[in-house]
């Protein structure tokens, strides 16, 4: 069962990630990605979908053409858990290979 | 080259589609889909992505777990074109098979 992160763990976790930021008015983190075209953007999304399904932890995301905006939070804890930091790091690994 | 639909063609096209509606404050159409789980939702998105790439006409879409909200418009014409009606009909065909 996921647990809500303590503020100091949240801050430390966020510091270890690149370009993820806390959302305004909501305990969640988000990042925007931009790719060459739709094909590359959706290829990225497909790879993230497989990772997310395996973790059983899913993103909220918005895609238009070559842009993908991702928000992560853990519904069960009403905020951020270690799962979000883990998924964010996995997403960055996928993006860095795209 | 896509052309902006005349109001009467837009109305007739929309009438021929199921549950698609005009967005407020913007010449675009949208529809929300709900699936069994993320796997089914993303399977649907993958199929739509292939259709969209082939048409070279792409959706704006938001997914969280088993929900997918789709908005269609034609950027080049600053509103709706026949491409949007065509893609909407294709999306419904995919959804009806999911």
Coordinates of N, CA and C in Angstrom, one line a residue:
Chain A
X1 N 0.8 -1.2 0.0 CA 0.0 0.0 0.0 C 0.9 1.3 0.0
X2 N 0.6 2.2 -0.9 CA 1.4 3.4 -1.0 C 1.1 4.3 0.2
X3 N 2.1 5.1 0.6 CA 1.9 6.0 1.7 C 2.2 7.4 1.2
X4 N 1.5 8.4 1.7 CA 1.8 9.8 1.3 C 3.2 10.2 1.8
X5 N 3.9 10.8 0.9 CA 5.3 11.2 1.2 C 5.3 12.4 2.3
X6 N 6.2 12.3 3.2 CA 6.4 13.5 4.1 C 7.0 14.6 3.3
X7 N 6.7 15.9 3.7 CA 7.2 17.0 2.9 C 8.7 17.0 2.6
X8 N 9.5 16.5 3.6 CA 11.0 16.5 3.3 C 11.3 15.4 2.3
X9 N 10.6 14.3 2.3 CA 10.9 13.3 1.3 C 10.4 13.7 -0.1
X10 N 9.3 14.4 -0.1 CA 8.8 14.9 -1.4 C 9.8 15.9 -2.0
X11 N 10.3 16.8 -1.2 CA 11.3 17.8 -1.6 C 12.6 17.1 -2.1
X12 N 13.0 16.1 -1.4 CA 14.3 15.5 -1.8 C 14.1 14.7 -3.1
X13 N 12.9 14.0 -3.2 CA 12.6 13.2 -4.4 C 12.5 14.1 -5.6
X14 N 11.9 15.3 -5.4 CA 11.7 16.2 -6.6 C 13.0 16.8 -7.0
X15 N 13.9 17.0 -6.0 CA 15.2 17.5 -6.3 C 16.1 16.6 -7.2
X16 N 15.8 15.3 -7.0 CA 16.5 14.2 -7.7 C 16.0 14.1 -9.2
X17 N 14.9 14.7 -9.5 CA 14.3 14.6 -10.8 C 14.6 15.8 -11.6
X18 N 14.6 15.7 -13.0 CA 14.9 16.8 -13.8 C 13.6 17.4 -14.4
X19 N 13.4 18.7 -14.1 CA 12.3 19.5 -14.7 C 10.9 19.1 -14.3
X20 N 10.7 18.2 -13.3 CA 9.4 17.9 -12.8 C 9.1 19.0 -11.7
X21 N 7.9 19.5 -11.7 CA 7.6 20.5 -10.7 C 6.3 20.2 -10.0
X22 N 6.1 20.7 -8.8 CA 4.8 20.6 -8.1 C 3.7 21.4 -8.8
X23 N 2.5 20.8 -8.9 CA 1.4 21.5 -9.5 C 0.9 22.5 -8.5
X24 N 0.3 23.6 -9.1 CA -0.3 24.6 -8.2 C -1.7 24.1 -7.7
X25 N -1.9 24.3 -6.5 CA -3.2 24.0 -5.9 C -3.5 22.5 -5.8
X26 N -2.5 21.7 -5.9 CA -2.8 20.2 -5.9 C -1.5 19.5 -5.6
X27 N -1.5 18.5 -4.8 CA -0.3 17.7 -4.5 C -0.1 16.7 -5.6
X28 N 0.6 17.1 -6.6 CA 0.9 16.3 -7.8 C 2.1 16.9 -8.4
X29 N 2.8 16.1 -9.3 CA 4.0 16.7 -10.0 C 3.7 16.6 -11.5
X30 N 4.3 17.5 -12.3 CA 4.0 17.4 -13.7 C 5.3 17.9 -14.5
X31 N 5.2 17.5 -15.7 CA 6.3 17.8 -16.7 C 5.8 17.8 -18.1
X32 N 6.3 18.7 -18.9 CA 5.9 18.7 -20.3 C 7.0 18.2 -21.2
X33 N 6.7 17.3 -22.1 CA 7.7 16.8 -23.1 C 7.3 17.2 -24.5
X34 N 8.3 17.4 -25.3 CA 8.1 17.7 -26.7 C 9.0 16.9 -27.6
X35 N 8.4 16.3 -28.6 CA 9.1 15.4 -29.5 C 9.1 15.9 -30.9
X36 N 9.7 15.1 -31.8 CA 9.9 15.6 -33.2 C 8.5 15.7 -33.9
X37 N 7.7 14.7 -33.6 CA 6.4 14.7 -34.3 C 5.4 13.7 -33.5
X38 N 4.2 13.5 -34.0 CA 3.3 12.7 -33.3 C 3.8 11.3 -33.2
X39 N 4.4 10.8 -34.2 CA 4.9 9.4 -34.2 C 5.8 9.1 -33.0
X40 N 6.7 10.1 -32.8 CA 7.7 9.9 -31.7 C 7.0 10.1 -30.4
X41 N 6.1 11.1 -30.3 CA 5.3 11.4 -29.1 C 4.5 10.2 -28.7
X42 N 3.8 9.6 -29.6 CA 3.0 8.4 -29.3 C 3.8 7.2 -29.0
X43 N 5.0 7.1 -29.6 CA 5.9 6.0 -29.3 C 6.3 6.1 -27.9
X44 N 6.7 7.3 -27.4 CA 7.0 7.5 -26.0 C 5.9 7.2 -25.1
X45 N 4.7 7.6 -25.5 CA 3.5 7.3 -24.6 C 3.3 5.8 -24.5
X46 N 3.5 5.1 -25.6 CA 3.3 3.6 -25.6 C 4.2 3.0 -24.7
X47 N 5.5 3.4 -24.7 CA 6.5 2.8 -23.8 C 6.1 3.1 -22.3
X48 N 5.7 4.4 -22.1 CA 5.3 4.8 -20.7 C 4.1 4.0 -20.3
X49 N 3.2 3.7 -21.2 CA 2.0 2.9 -20.9 C 2.3 1.5 -20.4
X50 N 3.3 0.9 -21.0 CA 3.7 -0.4 -20.6 C 4.4 -0.4 -19.2
X51 N 5.2 0.6 -19.0 CA 5.8 0.8 -17.7 C 4.8 1.0 -16.6
X52 N 3.8 1.9 -16.9 CA 2.8 2.2 -15.9 C 1.9 1.0 -15.6
X53 N 1.5 0.3 -16.6 CA 0.7 -0.9 -16.4 C 1.4 -1.9 -15.6
X54 N 2.7 -2.1 -15.8 CA 3.5 -3.0 -15.0 C 3.6 -2.6 -13.5
X55 N 3.7 -1.3 -13.3 CA 3.8 -0.7 -12.0 C 2.4 -0.7 -11.3
X56 N 1.4 -0.8 -12.2 CA 0.0 -0.6 -11.7 C -0.2 0.8 -11.2
X57 N 0.5 1.8 -11.8 CA 0.4 3.2 -11.4 C 0.4 4.0 -12.7
X58 N -0.6 4.8 -12.9 CA -0.9 5.3 -14.2 C -0.8 6.8 -14.2
X59 N -0.3 7.4 -15.3 CA -0.3 8.9 -15.4 C -1.6 9.5 -15.8
X60 N -1.7 10.8 -15.5 CA -2.7 11.6 -16.2 C -1.9 12.3 -17.3
X61 N -2.4 12.3 -18.5 CA -1.6 12.9 -19.5 C -2.5 13.5 -20.7
X62 N -1.9 14.5 -21.3 CA -2.5 15.2 -22.3 C -1.6 15.3 -23.5
X63 N -2.1 14.9 -24.7 CA -1.2 14.9 -25.9 C -1.9 15.7 -27.0
X64 N -1.1 16.5 -27.6 CA -1.6 17.1 -28.8 C -0.3 17.2 -29.8
X65 N -0.5 16.5 -30.9 CA 0.6 16.4 -31.9 C 1.9 15.9 -31.2
X66 N 2.9 16.8 -31.1 CA 4.2 16.3 -30.6 C 4.5 16.7 -29.1
X67 N 3.4 17.2 -28.5 CA 3.6 17.6 -27.0 C 2.8 16.6 -26.1
X68 N 3.5 16.2 -25.0 CA 2.8 15.4 -24.0 C 3.0 16.0 -22.7
X69 N 1.9 16.4 -22.0 CA 2.0 16.9 -20.6 C 1.6 15.8 -19.7
X70 N 2.4 15.5 -18.7 CA 2.1 14.4 -17.8 C 2.0 15.0 -16.3
X71 N 1.0 14.5 -15.6 CA 0.8 14.8 -14.2 C 0.8 13.5 -13.4
X72 N 1.5 13.4 -12.3 CA 1.5 12.2 -11.5 C 1.0 12.5 -10.1
X73 N 0.2 11.7 -9.6 CA -0.3 11.7 -8.2 C -0.8 10.3 -7.8
X74 N -0.9 10.1 -6.5 CA -1.4 8.8 -6.1 C -2.8 9.0 -5.5
X75 N -3.8 8.6 -6.2 CA -5.2 8.8 -5.8 C -5.5 8.3 -4.4
X76 N -5.0 7.1 -4.2 CA -5.2 6.4 -2.9 C -4.8 7.2 -1.7
X77 N -3.7 8.0 -1.8 CA -3.2 8.7 -0.7 C -3.6 10.2 -0.7
X78 N -4.3 10.6 -1.8 CA -4.7 12.0 -1.9 C -3.5 12.9 -2.1
X79 N -2.4 12.4 -2.7 CA -1.3 13.3 -2.9 C -0.1 12.5 -3.6
X80 N 1.1 12.8 -3.1 CA 2.2 12.1 -3.7 C 2.7 10.9 -2.9
X81 N 3.1 9.9 -3.6 CA 3.7 8.7 -2.9 C 5.1 8.4 -3.6
X82 N 5.8 7.5 -3.1 CA 7.0 7.1 -3.7 C 6.8 6.5 -5.1
X83 N 5.6 6.0 -5.4 CA 5.3 5.5 -6.7 C 5.4 6.6 -7.8
X84 N 5.0 7.8 -7.4 CA 5.1 8.9 -8.4 C 6.5 9.3 -8.7
X85 N 7.4 9.3 -7.7 CA 8.8 9.6 -8.0 C 9.4 8.5 -8.8
X86 N 9.0 7.3 -8.5 CA 9.5 6.1 -9.3 C 9.1 6.2 -10.8
X87 N 7.8 6.5 -10.9 CA 7.3 6.5 -12.3 C 7.9 7.7 -13.1
X88 N 8.0 8.9 -12.4 CA 8.7 10.0 -13.0 C 10.1 9.7 -13.5
X89 N 10.8 9.0 -12.7 CA 12.2 8.6 -13.1 C 12.2 7.7 -14.3
X90 N 11.2 6.7 -14.3 CA 11.1 5.8 -15.4 C 10.7 6.6 -16.7
X91 N 9.8 7.5 -16.6 CA 9.4 8.3 -17.7 C 10.5 9.1 -18.3
X92 N 11.4 9.6 -17.4 CA 12.6 10.4 -17.9 C 13.5 9.4 -18.6
X93 N 13.6 8.2 -18.1 CA 14.5 7.3 -18.8 C 14.0 6.9 -20.2
X94 N 12.7 6.8 -20.3 CA 12.1 6.5 -21.6 C 12.3 7.7 -22.6
X95 N 12.0 8.9 -22.0 CA 12.2 10.1 -22.8 C 13.6 10.3 -23.3
X96 N 14.5 10.0 -22.5 CA 15.9 10.2 -22.9 C 16.4 9.2 -24.0
X97 N 15.6 8.2 -24.1 CA 16.0 7.2 -25.2 C 15.2 7.6 -26.5
X98 N 14.2 8.4 -26.4 CA 13.3 8.7 -27.6 C 14.1 9.5 -28.6
Chain B
X1 N -5.9 20.3 -49.2 CA -5.9 21.3 -48.2 C -7.3 21.4 -47.5
X2 N -7.4 21.3 -46.2 CA -8.7 21.3 -45.5 C -9.3 22.6 -45.6
X3 N -10.7 22.6 -45.6 CA -11.4 23.9 -45.6 C -12.3 23.9 -44.4
X4 N -12.5 25.1 -43.9 CA -13.4 25.3 -42.7 C -14.8 25.0 -43.2
X5 N -15.5 24.2 -42.3 CA -16.9 23.8 -42.7 C -17.8 25.0 -42.5
X6 N -18.8 25.1 -43.4 CA -19.9 26.1 -43.3 C -20.8 25.6 -42.1
X7 N -21.4 26.6 -41.4 CA -22.2 26.2 -40.3 C -23.2 25.1 -40.6
X8 N -23.9 25.1 -41.7 CA -24.9 24.1 -42.0 C -24.2 22.7 -42.2
X9 N -23.0 22.7 -42.8 CA -22.3 21.4 -42.9 C -21.8 20.9 -41.6
X10 N -21.4 21.8 -40.8 CA -21.0 21.4 -39.4 C -22.1 20.8 -38.6
X11 N -23.3 21.5 -38.7 CA -24.5 21.0 -38.0 C -24.9 19.6 -38.5
X12 N -24.9 19.5 -39.8 CA -25.3 18.2 -40.4 C -24.3 17.1 -40.0
X13 N -23.0 17.4 -40.1 CA -22.0 16.4 -39.7 C -22.1 16.0 -38.3
X14 N -22.3 17.0 -37.4 CA -22.4 16.7 -36.0 C -23.6 15.8 -35.7
X15 N -24.7 16.1 -36.4 CA -26.0 15.3 -36.2 C -25.8 13.8 -36.6
X16 N -24.9 13.6 -37.5 CA -24.6 12.2 -38.0 C -23.7 11.4 -37.0
X17 N -23.1 12.1 -36.0 CA -22.2 11.5 -35.1 C -23.0 11.3 -33.8
X18 N -22.5 10.3 -33.0 CA -23.1 10.0 -31.7 C -22.3 10.6 -30.5
X19 N -23.0 11.5 -29.8 CA -22.4 12.0 -28.5 C -21.3 13.0 -28.7
X20 N -20.9 13.3 -29.9 CA -19.9 14.4 -30.1 C -20.6 15.7 -29.9
X21 N -20.0 16.7 -29.2 CA -20.6 18.0 -29.1 C -19.6 19.1 -29.4
X22 N -20.2 20.2 -29.7 CA -19.3 21.4 -29.9 C -18.7 21.9 -28.6
X23 N -17.5 22.3 -28.6 CA -16.8 22.8 -27.4 C -17.4 24.2 -27.1
X24 N -17.3 24.6 -25.9 CA -17.7 26.0 -25.5 C -16.6 26.9 -25.8
X25 N -16.8 28.0 -26.5 CA -15.8 29.0 -26.7 C -14.7 28.7 -27.6
X26 N -15.0 27.6 -28.4 CA -14.0 27.2 -29.4 C -14.6 26.4 -30.5
X27 N -14.2 26.6 -31.7 CA -14.8 25.8 -32.8 C -14.1 24.4 -32.8
X28 N -14.6 23.5 -32.1 CA -14.0 22.2 -32.0 C -15.1 21.2 -31.5
X29 N -14.9 19.9 -31.7 CA -15.8 19.0 -31.1 C -15.1 18.0 -30.2
X30 N -15.9 17.5 -29.2 CA -15.3 16.6 -28.2 C -16.2 15.6 -27.8
X31 N -15.6 14.5 -27.2 CA -16.4 13.4 -26.7 C -15.5 12.7 -25.6
X32 N -16.2 12.2 -24.6 CA -15.5 11.4 -23.5 C -15.8 10.0 -23.7
X33 N -14.8 9.2 -23.5 CA -14.9 7.7 -23.6 C -14.5 7.1 -22.3
X34 N -15.2 6.0 -21.9 CA -14.8 5.3 -20.7 C -14.7 3.8 -21.0
X35 N -13.6 3.2 -20.5 CA -13.3 1.8 -20.8 C -13.3 1.0 -19.5
X36 N -13.0 -0.3 -19.6 CA -13.0 -1.1 -18.5 C -11.8 -0.8 -17.5
X37 N -10.7 -0.5 -18.1 CA -9.5 -0.3 -17.3 C -8.5 0.4 -18.2
X38 N -7.3 0.7 -17.7 CA -6.2 1.4 -18.5 C -5.8 0.6 -19.7
X39 N -5.7 -0.7 -19.6 CA -5.3 -1.5 -20.7 C -6.2 -1.3 -21.9
X40 N -7.5 -1.4 -21.6 CA -8.5 -1.2 -22.7 C -8.5 0.2 -23.2
X41 N -8.3 1.2 -22.3 CA -8.3 2.6 -22.7 C -7.1 2.9 -23.6
X42 N -5.9 2.4 -23.2 CA -4.7 2.6 -24.0 C -4.7 1.8 -25.3
X43 N -5.3 0.7 -25.3 CA -5.5 -0.1 -26.5 C -6.3 0.7 -27.6
X44 N -7.4 1.3 -27.1 CA -8.2 2.2 -27.9 C -7.4 3.3 -28.4
X45 N -6.6 4.0 -27.6 CA -5.8 5.1 -28.0 C -4.8 4.7 -29.1
X46 N -4.2 3.5 -28.9 CA -3.2 3.0 -29.8 C -3.8 2.9 -31.2
X47 N -5.0 2.3 -31.2 CA -5.7 2.1 -32.5 C -6.0 3.5 -33.2
X48 N -6.5 4.4 -32.3 CA -6.8 5.7 -32.8 C -5.6 6.4 -33.3
X49 N -4.5 6.2 -32.7 CA -3.2 6.9 -33.1 C -2.8 6.4 -34.5
X50 N -3.0 5.1 -34.7 CA -2.6 4.6 -36.1 C -3.5 5.2 -37.2
X51 N -4.8 5.3 -36.9 CA -5.8 5.9 -37.8 C -5.4 7.4 -38.0
X52 N -5.1 8.1 -36.9 CA -4.8 9.5 -37.0 C -3.5 9.8 -37.8
X53 N -2.5 8.9 -37.6 CA -1.2 9.1 -38.3 C -1.4 8.9 -39.8
X54 N -2.3 7.9 -40.1 CA -2.5 7.6 -41.5 C -3.3 8.7 -42.2
X55 N -4.2 9.3 -41.4 CA -5.0 10.5 -41.9 C -4.1 11.8 -41.9
X56 N -3.0 11.7 -41.2 CA -2.2 12.9 -40.9 C -3.1 14.0 -40.3
X57 N -4.0 13.6 -39.4 CA -4.9 14.5 -38.6 C -5.0 13.9 -37.2
X58 N -4.5 14.7 -36.3 CA -4.3 14.1 -34.9 C -5.2 14.7 -33.9
X59 N -5.6 13.9 -32.9 CA -6.5 14.4 -31.8 C -5.8 15.2 -30.8
X60 N -6.5 16.0 -30.0 CA -6.0 16.4 -28.7 C -6.7 15.5 -27.7
X61 N -6.0 14.9 -26.8 CA -6.7 14.0 -25.9 C -6.0 13.9 -24.6
X62 N -6.9 13.6 -23.6 CA -6.5 13.5 -22.2 C -6.9 12.2 -21.7
X63 N -6.0 11.5 -21.1 CA -6.3 10.2 -20.5 C -5.9 10.1 -19.0
X64 N -6.8 9.6 -18.3 CA -6.5 9.2 -16.9 C -7.2 7.9 -16.6
X65 N -6.4 6.9 -16.3 CA -6.8 5.5 -16.1 C -7.7 5.0 -17.2
X66 N -9.0 4.9 -17.0 CA -9.9 4.3 -18.0 C -10.7 5.3 -18.8
X67 N -10.4 6.6 -18.6 CA -11.1 7.6 -19.3 C -10.3 8.3 -20.3
X68 N -10.9 8.6 -21.5 CA -10.2 9.3 -22.6 C -11.1 10.4 -23.1
X69 N -10.7 11.6 -22.9 CA -11.4 12.8 -23.5 C -10.7 13.2 -24.7
X70 N -11.5 13.3 -25.8 CA -10.9 13.7 -27.1 C -11.5 15.0 -27.6
X71 N -10.7 15.8 -28.2 CA -11.1 17.1 -28.8 C -10.5 17.1 -30.2
X72 N -11.4 17.4 -31.2 CA -10.9 17.5 -32.6 C -11.1 18.9 -33.1
X73 N -10.2 19.4 -33.8 CA -10.3 20.6 -34.6 C -9.2 20.6 -35.6
X74 N -9.3 21.5 -36.6 CA -8.3 21.6 -37.6 C -7.5 22.9 -37.5
X75 N -6.3 22.8 -37.0 CA -5.5 23.9 -36.7 C -5.3 24.9 -37.9
X76 N -5.1 24.2 -39.1 CA -4.9 25.0 -40.3 C -6.0 25.9 -40.7
X77 N -7.2 25.5 -40.3 CA -8.4 26.4 -40.7 C -9.0 27.1 -39.6
X78 N -8.4 27.0 -38.4 CA -8.8 27.7 -37.2 C -10.2 27.3 -36.8
X79 N -10.6 26.0 -37.0 CA -11.9 25.6 -36.6 C -12.1 24.1 -37.1
X80 N -13.3 23.8 -37.5 CA -13.6 22.5 -37.9 C -13.6 22.3 -39.5
X81 N -13.1 21.1 -39.9 CA -13.1 20.8 -41.3 C -13.7 19.4 -41.4
X82 N -13.8 18.9 -42.6 CA -14.4 17.6 -42.9 C -13.5 16.5 -42.2
X83 N -12.2 16.8 -42.1 CA -11.3 15.9 -41.5 C -11.7 15.5 -40.0
X84 N -12.2 16.5 -39.3 CA -12.6 16.3 -37.9 C -13.8 15.3 -37.9
X85 N -14.8 15.5 -38.8 CA -15.9 14.7 -38.8 C -15.5 13.2 -39.2
X86 N -14.6 13.2 -40.1 CA -14.1 11.8 -40.6 C -13.4 11.1 -39.5
X87 N -12.5 11.8 -38.8 CA -11.8 11.2 -37.7 C -12.7 10.8 -36.5
X88 N -13.7 11.7 -36.2 CA -14.7 11.4 -35.2 C -15.4 10.1 -35.5
X89 N -15.8 9.9 -36.7 CA -16.5 8.7 -37.1 C -15.6 7.4 -37.0
X90 N -14.3 7.6 -37.4 CA -13.4 6.5 -37.3 C -13.1 6.2 -35.8
X91 N -13.0 7.2 -34.9 CA -12.8 7.0 -33.5 C -14.0 6.2 -32.9
X92 N -15.2 6.5 -33.3 CA -16.4 5.8 -32.9 C -16.4 4.3 -33.3
X93 N -15.9 4.1 -34.5 CA -15.8 2.7 -35.0 C -14.8 1.9 -34.2
X94 N -13.7 2.6 -33.8 CA -12.7 1.9 -33.0 C -13.3 1.6 -31.6
X95 N -14.0 2.6 -31.0 CA -14.5 2.5 -29.7 C -15.6 1.4 -29.6
X96 N -16.4 1.3 -30.7 CA -17.4 0.3 -30.7 C -16.9 -1.1 -30.8
X97 N -15.7 -1.3 -31.2 CA -15.0 -2.6 -31.3 C -14.3 -2.9 -30.0
X98 N -14.0 -1.9 -29.1 CA -13.2 -2.1 -27.9 C -14.0 -2.9 -26.9

